[in-house]
Coordinates of C-alpha atoms in Angstrom, one line a residue:
Chain A
M262 CA 88.2 121.0 86.0
G263 CA 91.2 119.1 85.5
T264 CA 90.4 115.5 83.6
P265 CA 90.7 112.0 85.8
S266 CA 93.6 111.1 83.6
A267 CA 95.1 114.3 83.9
P268 CA 99.1 113.2 84.7
D269 CA 99.5 115.6 87.9
V270 CA 96.3 114.3 89.2
V271 CA 97.3 111.6 91.9
V272 CA 94.0 111.6 94.0
N273 CA 90.6 112.4 92.0
T274 CA 86.9 111.9 93.3
T275 CA 83.9 112.9 92.2
G276 CA 80.4 112.7 94.0
L277 CA 82.1 110.2 96.4
T278 CA 79.6 108.9 98.8
K279 CA 79.6 106.3 101.7
R280 CA 76.9 105.3 103.7
F281 CA 76.9 102.5 106.5
G282 CA 73.1 101.7 106.8
S283 CA 71.6 104.7 107.3
T284 CA 74.3 106.5 108.7
V285 CA 76.1 109.0 105.9
A286 CA 79.7 109.0 106.5
L287 CA 80.8 110.7 103.2
S288 CA 78.3 112.9 101.0
D289 CA 79.1 113.9 97.7
V290 CA 82.9 114.7 97.8
D291 CA 84.4 116.1 94.9
L292 CA 88.8 116.4 95.4
E293 CA 91.6 116.3 93.6
V294 CA 95.3 115.9 95.1
R295 CA 98.2 116.7 92.9
R296 CA 101.4 115.4 92.4
G297 CA 104.2 117.1 94.3
E298 CA 101.5 118.4 97.0
V299 CA 100.8 117.8 100.7
F300 CA 97.2 117.9 101.3
G301 CA 95.5 118.1 104.8
W302 CA 92.5 116.4 105.4
L303 CA 90.7 117.9 108.3
G304 CA 87.8 117.4 110.3
P305 CA 86.7 116.9 113.6
N306 CA 86.6 113.0 114.5
G307 CA 83.8 111.5 113.1
A308 CA 83.8 113.7 110.3
G309 CA 84.4 110.8 107.6
K310 CA 88.4 111.8 107.3
T311 CA 89.4 108.4 108.1
T312 CA 86.0 106.8 105.9
T313 CA 87.9 108.5 103.0
L314 CA 91.0 106.6 103.5
R315 CA 89.3 103.4 103.6
L316 CA 87.7 104.0 100.3
L317 CA 91.0 105.4 98.7
M318 CA 92.7 102.1 99.7
G319 CA 89.9 99.9 98.7
F320 CA 89.5 98.7 102.0
A321 CA 85.8 99.7 101.3
R322 CA 83.4 100.7 98.5
P323 CA 81.9 103.2 97.8
T324 CA 78.2 103.9 98.0
A325 CA 78.2 106.2 95.2
G326 CA 80.5 108.1 93.0
A327 CA 83.8 107.4 92.2
I328 CA 87.6 107.5 93.5
R329 CA 90.8 107.1 91.8
V330 CA 94.2 106.9 92.5
H331 CA 96.7 107.4 89.8
G332 CA 94.0 106.9 87.8
R333 CA 92.8 103.4 89.1
D334 CA 89.9 102.2 91.1
P335 CA 91.1 101.2 94.3
W336 CA 88.2 98.7 95.0
R337 CA 88.8 96.7 91.6
Q338 CA 92.5 96.8 91.3
P339 CA 93.6 97.3 95.2
A340 CA 97.0 95.6 94.3
A341 CA 98.3 97.7 91.4
V342 CA 97.1 101.1 93.6
H343 CA 98.9 99.8 96.7
R344 CA 102.1 99.5 94.6
E345 CA 102.5 103.0 94.4
V346 CA 100.8 104.0 97.9
G347 CA 102.4 104.0 101.4
W348 CA 99.6 103.7 104.2
L349 CA 99.4 104.7 107.9
P350 CA 96.5 103.5 109.9
G351 CA 95.0 105.8 112.3
D352 CA 95.5 103.0 115.0
P353 CA 98.7 100.7 113.9
A354 CA 98.7 97.3 115.1
F355 CA 101.3 94.9 114.9
H356 CA 102.3 91.5 115.8
D357 CA 103.6 92.0 119.3
R358 CA 105.8 89.2 119.7
L359 CA 107.7 90.2 116.5
T360 CA 110.2 92.9 116.2
G361 CA 110.2 96.1 114.2
R362 CA 113.0 94.3 111.9
A363 CA 110.5 91.6 111.3
H364 CA 107.3 93.7 110.4
V365 CA 109.8 95.5 107.9
R366 CA 111.2 92.5 106.2
M367 CA 107.6 90.9 106.2
A368 CA 106.2 94.1 104.5
A369 CA 109.1 94.4 102.2
R370 CA 108.9 91.0 100.9
L371 CA 105.0 91.6 100.2
R372 CA 106.5 94.7 98.1
R373 CA 108.8 92.3 96.4
S374 CA 111.3 94.7 97.7
P375 CA 113.7 92.9 99.7
D376 CA 116.5 96.0 99.5
D377 CA 114.3 98.3 101.9
D378 CA 115.9 97.5 104.9
K379 CA 118.2 100.7 104.0
T380 CA 115.3 103.0 103.8
A381 CA 114.1 101.5 106.8
D382 CA 117.1 101.9 108.2
A383 CA 117.5 105.8 107.0
V384 CA 113.7 106.5 108.7
T385 CA 114.6 104.5 111.7
E386 CA 117.5 106.5 112.6
R387 CA 116.3 109.9 111.8
L388 CA 113.0 109.2 113.9
G389 CA 115.4 107.4 116.7
L390 CA 113.3 103.9 116.7
D391 CA 115.1 100.4 117.8
L392 CA 114.2 98.1 115.5
D393 CA 115.4 95.1 117.0
R394 CA 113.0 95.1 120.2
P395 CA 109.9 93.2 119.8
V396 CA 107.0 95.6 119.3
G397 CA 105.0 94.6 122.2
T398 CA 107.5 96.6 124.3
L399 CA 107.7 99.5 122.5
S400 CA 105.8 102.8 123.6
R401 CA 103.0 104.4 121.5
G402 CA 105.1 106.8 120.0
N403 CA 107.8 104.2 118.8
R404 CA 104.8 101.9 117.4
Q405 CA 103.6 105.1 115.6
K406 CA 107.3 105.5 114.1
L407 CA 107.2 102.0 113.0
A408 CA 104.1 102.3 111.1
V409 CA 105.9 105.2 109.4
V410 CA 109.0 103.4 108.5
L411 CA 106.1 100.7 106.9
A412 CA 104.2 103.5 104.9
L413 CA 108.0 104.7 103.6
L414 CA 108.8 101.2 102.4
G415 CA 109.5 100.8 98.7
G416 CA 109.3 104.4 98.0
P417 CA 105.6 104.9 97.2
Q418 CA 104.4 108.1 95.3
L419 CA 101.5 108.7 97.3
L420 CA 101.5 108.5 101.1
V421 CA 98.0 108.2 103.0
L422 CA 98.6 108.9 106.7
D423 CA 96.0 108.8 109.2
E424 CA 96.4 111.1 112.0
P425 CA 100.5 110.1 111.8
T426 CA 101.6 112.6 114.3
S427 CA 99.5 111.1 117.5
G428 CA 101.8 110.2 120.0
F429 CA 105.0 111.8 118.8
D430 CA 106.9 114.1 121.0
P431 CA 107.7 117.4 119.5
L432 CA 110.9 117.0 118.1
V433 CA 109.9 113.9 116.3
Q434 CA 107.0 115.5 115.2
Q435 CA 109.6 118.0 113.4
E436 CA 111.7 115.4 112.2
F437 CA 108.3 113.9 110.5
Q438 CA 107.5 116.8 109.0
A439 CA 110.8 117.4 107.2
L440 CA 110.1 113.9 106.1
V441 CA 106.8 114.6 104.4
R442 CA 108.1 117.9 103.0
E443 CA 111.1 116.3 101.3
H444 CA 108.8 113.3 100.2
A445 CA 106.7 116.0 98.5
A446 CA 109.6 118.1 97.1
A447 CA 110.9 115.0 95.4
G448 CA 107.9 114.8 93.5
G449 CA 106.0 112.7 95.8
T450 CA 102.4 113.2 97.0
V451 CA 101.0 113.3 100.5
L452 CA 97.6 113.0 101.8
L453 CA 97.3 113.4 105.5
S454 CA 94.5 113.4 108.0
S455 CA 94.4 115.2 111.4
H456 CA 91.7 116.5 113.5
V457 CA 93.8 119.7 114.2
L458 CA 94.9 122.3 112.0
G459 CA 98.0 122.8 114.2
E460 CA 99.4 119.4 113.2
V461 CA 99.3 120.0 109.5
Q462 CA 99.9 123.8 109.3
R463 CA 103.7 123.8 108.7
T464 CA 103.5 121.1 106.4
A465 CA 100.4 121.3 104.4
D466 CA 100.3 123.1 101.0
R467 CA 96.7 123.0 100.7
I468 CA 93.7 121.7 102.9
G469 CA 90.4 120.2 102.5
V470 CA 87.8 120.5 105.5
L471 CA 85.1 118.1 106.1
R472 CA 82.4 118.3 108.5
A473 CA 79.5 115.8 108.8
G474 CA 81.0 113.5 106.0
R475 CA 80.7 116.9 103.7
L476 CA 83.6 119.0 102.3
V477 CA 83.0 122.3 103.4
A478 CA 86.2 123.9 102.0
V479 CA 89.4 123.4 100.0
E480 CA 91.9 126.1 100.5
E481 CA 95.6 126.9 99.5
M482 CA 97.7 127.5 103.1
S483 CA 98.6 130.7 101.7
V484 CA 95.1 132.1 101.4
L485 CA 94.3 130.5 105.0
R486 CA 97.2 132.2 106.5
G487 CA 96.5 135.6 104.7
R488 CA 92.9 135.5 106.1
S489 CA 94.4 134.8 109.5
L490 CA 92.4 136.9 112.4
H491 CA 93.5 139.6 114.5
R492 CA 91.8 140.0 117.9
V493 CA 91.4 143.7 118.7
Q494 CA 90.4 145.1 122.0
A495 CA 89.7 149.0 122.0
R496 CA 89.2 151.2 125.2
F497 CA 87.3 154.3 124.6
D498 CA 86.8 157.4 127.1
A499 CA 83.0 157.6 126.6
P500 CA 80.3 154.8 125.8
V501 CA 80.4 153.5 122.0
R502 CA 77.5 151.8 120.3
A503 CA 78.0 148.1 118.1
A504 CA 76.3 150.1 115.3
D505 CA 79.6 152.6 115.2
F506 CA 81.1 149.3 114.2
A507 CA 78.9 148.1 111.9
G508 CA 79.4 147.5 108.2
V509 CA 83.3 147.0 108.5
P510 CA 83.5 143.8 106.1
G511 CA 84.8 140.9 107.6
L512 CA 84.6 141.7 111.2
R513 CA 83.7 139.0 113.6
D514 CA 82.6 138.3 117.1
V515 CA 81.9 141.7 118.0
Q516 CA 81.4 142.5 121.5
V517 CA 80.5 145.9 122.8
T518 CA 80.3 146.6 126.5
A519 CA 79.7 150.2 127.8
S520 CA 83.2 152.2 126.7
T521 CA 84.9 149.1 125.5
L522 CA 84.7 147.1 121.9
R523 CA 86.1 143.5 121.6
C524 CA 86.2 141.9 117.8
A525 CA 88.3 139.7 115.7
A526 CA 89.3 141.1 112.4
P527 CA 91.2 139.6 109.3
A528 CA 94.3 141.5 108.4
A529 CA 92.0 142.9 105.1
A530 CA 89.6 144.7 107.3
L531 CA 92.1 146.1 109.7
D532 CA 92.2 149.8 108.2
A533 CA 88.7 150.0 107.8
L534 CA 88.4 148.9 111.6
V535 CA 90.9 151.6 112.6
G536 CA 89.2 154.3 110.6
R537 CA 86.1 153.7 112.7
L538 CA 87.9 153.5 115.9
A539 CA 89.3 157.0 115.4
R540 CA 86.2 158.5 115.3
H541 CA 86.3 158.1 119.2
R542 CA 88.9 159.2 121.7
L543 CA 90.9 156.4 122.3
T544 CA 92.5 155.4 125.7
D545 CA 93.8 152.1 125.1
L546 CA 94.2 149.6 122.1
E547 CA 95.4 146.0 121.6
C548 CA 95.7 144.0 118.4
T549 CA 97.3 140.5 118.4
E550 CA 96.9 138.1 115.9
A551 CA 95.4 134.7 116.8
D552 CA 96.6 131.7 115.7
L553 CA 95.6 129.9 112.7
E554 CA 93.8 127.4 114.9
E555 CA 91.3 130.1 115.8
T556 CA 91.3 131.4 112.6
F557 CA 90.1 128.0 111.1
L558 CA 87.7 127.7 113.9
A559 CA 86.3 131.0 113.0
Y560 CA 85.7 129.9 109.6
Y561 CA 85.1 126.6 109.5
G562 CA 83.7 125.7 112.5
G563 CA 84.1 122.5 114.3
E564 CA 84.8 121.6 118.1
P565 CA 88.2 123.0 119.4
G566 CA 90.3 119.9 120.8
G567 CA 88.4 117.6 118.6
R568 CA 88.7 114.7 120.9
Chain B
M216 CA 108.0 86.4 96.1
A217 CA 105.6 83.5 95.6
A218 CA 102.8 82.6 97.8
E219 CA 104.6 85.2 100.4
V220 CA 101.3 85.4 102.5
L221 CA 101.4 81.8 103.0
R222 CA 105.1 81.7 104.2
Q223 CA 104.2 84.7 106.6
T224 CA 101.2 83.1 108.0
V225 CA 102.8 79.9 108.4
T226 CA 106.1 81.6 110.0
L227 CA 103.4 83.4 112.3
R228 CA 101.4 80.5 113.4
W229 CA 104.5 78.2 114.1
R230 CA 104.5 78.5 117.7
G231 CA 100.9 77.4 117.9
T232 CA 101.0 74.9 115.7
V233 CA 103.9 73.1 117.1
T234 CA 102.4 73.6 120.6
W235 CA 99.0 71.7 119.3
A236 CA 101.5 68.9 117.6
V237 CA 103.4 68.0 120.7
G238 CA 100.4 68.3 122.9
L239 CA 98.6 65.8 120.5
A240 CA 101.6 63.5 120.1
A241 CA 102.2 63.1 123.8
L242 CA 98.2 62.3 124.1
V243 CA 98.6 59.7 121.6
L244 CA 102.1 58.1 123.4
L245 CA 100.1 58.2 126.5
Y246 CA 97.1 56.0 125.2
G247 CA 99.6 53.9 123.3
A248 CA 101.4 53.3 126.3
L249 CA 98.0 52.0 128.1
W250 CA 97.8 49.4 125.7
P251 CA 99.8 46.7 127.2
S252 CA 97.8 47.1 130.3
I253 CA 94.5 47.1 128.7
R254 CA 95.4 44.3 126.3
D255 CA 95.4 41.8 129.4
Q256 CA 92.2 43.2 130.8
P257 CA 89.2 41.4 129.2
S258 CA 87.0 43.0 131.5
L259 CA 87.3 46.2 129.4
T260 CA 86.1 44.8 126.2
D261 CA 83.0 43.9 128.8
L262 CA 82.8 47.1 129.8
L263 CA 82.3 48.4 126.0
D264 CA 79.9 45.9 125.5
A265 CA 77.9 47.4 128.4
M266 CA 78.2 50.8 127.0
P267 CA 75.1 52.0 125.0
E268 CA 74.7 51.1 121.2
V269 CA 74.8 54.9 120.7
L270 CA 78.0 55.5 122.0
R271 CA 79.7 52.7 120.5
S272 CA 78.5 53.7 117.0
L273 CA 79.8 57.1 117.6
L274 CA 83.2 55.4 118.6
A275 CA 83.0 53.1 115.6
T276 CA 84.4 50.0 117.4
T277 CA 83.4 47.1 119.1
D278 CA 86.5 45.6 120.3
L279 CA 89.3 47.1 122.7
S280 CA 91.1 43.5 122.8
T281 CA 92.6 44.3 119.6
P282 CA 95.1 47.0 118.8
V283 CA 93.2 48.5 115.8
G284 CA 89.9 48.2 118.2
Y285 CA 91.9 50.1 120.7
V286 CA 93.1 53.0 118.8
Q287 CA 90.3 53.0 116.9
A288 CA 88.2 53.5 120.0
E289 CA 90.8 55.8 121.7
V290 CA 92.5 57.7 119.1
L291 CA 90.4 58.1 115.6
G292 CA 86.9 57.5 117.3
L293 CA 86.7 61.2 119.0
T294 CA 90.0 62.5 120.8
G295 CA 92.0 62.6 117.3
P296 CA 89.2 63.9 114.9
L297 CA 87.9 66.4 117.9
L298 CA 91.3 67.8 118.1
V299 CA 92.6 67.9 114.7
V300 CA 89.6 69.9 113.7
L301 CA 89.4 72.1 116.6
Y302 CA 93.1 73.2 115.9
A303 CA 91.8 73.8 112.4
I304 CA 88.9 76.0 113.5
V305 CA 91.0 77.8 115.7
S306 CA 93.6 78.2 113.2
G307 CA 91.2 79.4 110.3
S308 CA 89.4 81.7 112.7
A309 CA 92.5 83.2 113.7
S310 CA 93.4 83.9 109.6
I311 CA 91.2 86.8 108.4
A312 CA 88.7 87.2 110.9
G313 CA 91.1 87.2 113.6
E314 CA 93.8 89.6 112.0
E315 CA 90.8 92.0 111.2
G316 CA 89.5 91.8 114.9
R317 CA 92.9 92.7 115.8
H318 CA 93.3 95.7 113.5
R319 CA 96.1 93.8 111.7
L320 CA 94.8 92.8 108.7
G321 CA 96.1 96.0 106.9
L322 CA 99.3 94.7 107.2
L323 CA 98.6 92.5 104.6
L324 CA 96.1 94.3 102.7
A325 CA 97.7 97.5 102.0
A326 CA 100.4 95.6 100.6
P327 CA 100.3 95.1 96.8
V328 CA 98.4 91.9 97.4
G329 CA 94.9 91.1 96.2
R330 CA 92.2 89.9 98.2
A331 CA 91.7 86.5 96.7
R332 CA 95.7 85.7 97.2
V333 CA 95.0 86.5 101.2
V334 CA 91.8 84.0 101.2
L335 CA 93.3 81.4 99.4
E336 CA 97.1 81.7 100.7
Q337 CA 95.6 82.0 104.1
S338 CA 93.6 78.9 103.4
G339 CA 96.4 77.2 102.0
A340 CA 98.4 77.7 105.6
V341 CA 95.4 76.3 107.6
V342 CA 95.7 73.2 105.4
L343 CA 99.1 73.0 105.8
G344 CA 99.1 73.3 109.6
S345 CA 96.1 70.9 109.9
L346 CA 98.3 68.1 107.9
V347 CA 101.1 69.0 110.1
V348 CA 99.2 68.5 113.3
A349 CA 98.0 65.1 111.9
A350 CA 101.6 64.0 110.6
S351 CA 102.3 64.7 114.2
L352 CA 99.6 62.4 115.5
T353 CA 100.8 59.8 112.5
L354 CA 104.2 59.9 114.1
A355 CA 103.1 59.3 117.5
L356 CA 101.0 56.4 116.3
L357 CA 103.9 54.4 114.6
T358 CA 106.0 55.3 117.5
S359 CA 103.4 54.0 120.0
S360 CA 103.0 50.6 117.5
V361 CA 106.7 50.0 118.1
L362 CA 107.4 50.7 121.6
F363 CA 104.1 49.3 122.9
G364 CA 103.5 46.6 120.8
L365 CA 100.2 47.7 118.9
D366 CA 101.8 46.2 115.4
L367 CA 99.7 48.7 113.5
A368 CA 100.4 48.5 109.7
V369 CA 102.6 51.2 108.6
G370 CA 100.6 52.3 105.3
H371 CA 97.2 52.0 107.5
V372 CA 98.3 54.4 110.2
V373 CA 99.7 57.0 107.4
A374 CA 96.4 56.6 105.7
A375 CA 94.7 57.2 108.7
G376 CA 96.8 60.4 109.2
L377 CA 96.2 61.6 106.1
H378 CA 92.4 61.5 106.3
L379 CA 92.5 63.3 109.8
G380 CA 94.4 66.3 108.1
L381 CA 92.0 66.4 105.5
L382 CA 89.4 66.5 107.8
G383 CA 90.6 69.2 109.7
A384 CA 91.4 71.1 106.7
V385 CA 87.7 71.1 105.6
F386 CA 86.4 72.6 108.9
G387 CA 89.7 74.8 109.1
V388 CA 89.4 76.4 105.8
L389 CA 85.3 76.9 106.2
A390 CA 86.3 78.7 109.3
V391 CA 88.7 81.0 107.1
G392 CA 85.6 81.3 104.7
V393 CA 83.2 82.2 107.2
G394 CA 85.8 85.1 108.8
A395 CA 86.5 86.1 105.1
A396 CA 83.1 86.5 104.3
T397 CA 81.7 87.9 108.0
G398 CA 84.6 89.1 109.9
S399 CA 83.6 88.0 113.0
R400 CA 85.9 85.7 114.8
V401 CA 83.2 84.3 117.2
L402 CA 81.0 83.0 113.7
A403 CA 84.2 82.2 112.2
R404 CA 84.5 79.6 115.2
A405 CA 81.0 78.8 116.3
V406 CA 79.7 77.9 112.4
P407 CA 82.4 75.3 111.4
A408 CA 82.3 73.9 115.2
V409 CA 78.4 73.5 115.3
L410 CA 78.9 71.9 111.7
A411 CA 81.4 69.3 112.9
V412 CA 79.7 68.4 115.6
L413 CA 76.3 67.9 113.6
A414 CA 78.5 66.0 110.9
Y415 CA 80.2 63.8 113.2
L416 CA 77.1 62.7 115.2
L417 CA 75.5 62.2 111.3
N418 CA 78.3 59.9 110.9
G419 CA 78.0 58.0 114.4
L420 CA 74.4 57.8 114.7
A421 CA 73.1 57.0 110.9
P422 CA 73.6 53.1 111.4
L423 CA 71.4 53.3 114.0
V424 CA 69.1 56.0 112.8
G425 CA 67.6 54.8 109.2
W426 CA 66.8 58.0 107.6
L427 CA 70.2 59.3 108.4
E428 CA 71.8 56.3 106.7
P429 CA 71.4 58.1 103.2
L430 CA 73.0 61.3 104.7
R431 CA 76.0 59.7 105.7
P432 CA 78.3 60.7 103.0
L433 CA 77.4 64.2 103.5
S434 CA 79.8 64.0 106.5
P435 CA 83.5 64.8 106.0
F436 CA 83.9 62.2 109.1
W437 CA 82.3 59.7 107.4
Q438 CA 84.1 60.3 104.1
S439 CA 87.4 60.8 106.2
L440 CA 87.2 57.9 108.7
G441 CA 83.8 55.8 107.7
H442 CA 86.0 53.1 105.9
Q443 CA 88.2 52.2 109.1
P444 CA 91.6 53.6 107.5
L445 CA 93.5 51.3 110.3
L446 CA 91.9 48.4 108.5
T447 CA 91.6 49.3 104.7
G448 CA 94.2 52.0 104.2
V449 CA 93.6 55.2 101.9
S450 CA 89.9 55.8 100.7
V451 CA 90.8 57.5 97.6
R452 CA 86.9 58.9 97.3
G453 CA 87.5 60.0 100.7
V454 CA 90.7 61.9 99.8
V455 CA 88.7 63.6 96.8
V456 CA 85.8 64.5 98.5
C457 CA 87.6 66.4 100.9
V458 CA 90.3 67.9 98.8
A459 CA 87.3 68.8 96.8
A460 CA 85.5 70.3 99.8
V461 CA 88.3 72.5 100.7
A462 CA 88.8 73.9 97.1
V463 CA 84.9 74.9 96.9
L464 CA 85.0 76.3 100.3
A465 CA 88.2 78.4 99.5
A466 CA 86.8 79.2 95.8
T467 CA 83.4 80.6 97.5
A468 CA 85.5 82.4 100.4
V469 CA 87.1 84.5 97.6
P470 CA 84.2 86.7 96.6
A471 CA 82.6 86.6 99.7
F472 CA 85.8 88.4 100.9
G473 CA 86.0 90.6 97.8
R474 CA 82.5 92.1 98.0
R475 CA 83.1 93.4 101.6
D476 CA 84.2 96.4 103.5
V477 CA 86.9 95.4 105.7
M478 CA 88.1 97.2 108.9
A479 CA 91.8 97.1 107.9

C-alpha cells in the first residue's frame, strides 16, 4: 500500500465509483499508476474505461471514492491537474475549417506555451501528418495523429490516451508505440485504454482489466507473458479418458475424443502434462504457443474482438 | 494568455458574426432607401391607423410620416431587436452546448483552464458579438440617415444601437447559461427564445392590458427600447439593468456548469 502522496504515484484511486442514474459505470476501483510506467487499461467496450478517464480529467464527478492525479483532485482543481496531463479523447473532434496548425497554436496558447510548434513539428514529422491542411479534409487516421500531437503539447508528465491507435496503419502504430515508450523512458507516465490486448502488449508495463465496471485484475505484462498458454494436441494409438489427464494444475479447455486430447496449458504445466502423455503410446503431438490475446481472454474472459 | 478563451471564441465565430452584421446592415439600408418614397405617401400613416391597436402597440409607433416614427416601426419596433436577439441566442447556444454536442468541448476543457473561465469568457464573446452586430446596424442607420435624408440625431441612433446590443447580450448570455447548465443545444435555444417572445409581448401589450403594466420593467425590451432611444437617447437605468442582468446570468452559469458532468 503506497500512500497517496508517495512521489512516484501519479494516479491513485480508492473505491472509485461512478453511477449514471441506476447504471453503475464504475464500481469500487482501487488503482495506482506510477511514474515512468505505461499502464494499459483494458476491457471490453462499455466496461468503464472511458468513464475512468473522464473522472481522471475532471469532466465527471465520482459518485463515491476518490481519484488523485499528482496528488490533486481533478474535479476540484482541473486547471492544475491539466497542466501536467495530455489528453487524447476516444473520439477526437476538431474545427473542420481550421488547419492542424491552427489547432496546435490554439492549444499551445491555452497552455501558455507558445513555443510548442517545435514539439508539434517533431511529432508531426514522425507520424507523417500535414499540419497545413484543413482538418475537415483529413482522414480518420490523420485526425487521430493530430489528436496525438495535441496530447503531447507542452510536454505533460502524464499522457491519458483513450483508444489511441484506432485508425492507425501498422507503421504509424509502431511509431506511436515508440513515442509512448520514449515518454515513459524519460520519466513520463502513460495511461492508455484499449479493448484489445494486442494494441498495448508491446508498450505496456502493466495492465488493469476492467469488466462491467469492476477492476478484475492488475498484472505485470511479464507475468502475463509467463502464463502464456500452449495449445496441445495429442493423438494416441488407443482410446483415452479425460480422467487420465485430470489433476494437472493449470490445464484448461480439456477435450477428449476417442483417442485424441486437445487442451490449453500454461508453460508451467507442460512438464506434468508430458508425464501424463507418456503413460500412453503417442502417435502424434502438436504444441503451439497461443498468442497473448488468447491467453488474456482465457484468464479474464471478455468478448473477443470487442467491437 | 489572458482572456485566451474569449479571443479564440471570437476568432472562431468571426465569420458568422460578420455574416449577421452585413445582412442586418443591408436590411437597414434597404429600409432607409425606401424612406424617400414612404415619406410622400400619407396613406401609409392611414394604413398604420387602420392597423389593430395591438400591432401599433407592439411596434411602439403611431406615425410613419416622421423619420423617427418610420425607423421605430420598421427597424426598432420588431426587425432590429428580433434579429439581434436571434443572433445572440444562436451564438450563445453554440458556445458550451454547441461545442459539447460536437464533442469539441475537450479542446477547451482539457487545457489548464478552469470551467469558470470557459463560461465567463464565452459569455464575454457572445456579448461582444451582440455589440458588433448592433454596431453594424447603428452604422447602417447613420449611413441611411445621411444618404436618404432621415436626419436622425447621431447620439440617439448610437444610443439605440447600444441598447439593442445589450438587449441581445442578455438573451445571448442566457443561452450560454442554459447550455452550460444542461449541455443541451435545443434547450439553450428554446428557453431564451421563448422568454424573448414573452418579454417582447409583455412590453408591447402592457399599455393595453392593465394587469401587465406593473410587470413591464421585467422585460429587457422595455428596459432597452421602452424609452424610445431615438427620441430620448441613452437610458442609464436601461443600461444598468441590462448589464446587471448579463452579470447575474453569467455568475449563475458558473456554478451550474461547475456542478455538472460534461461530455468532453
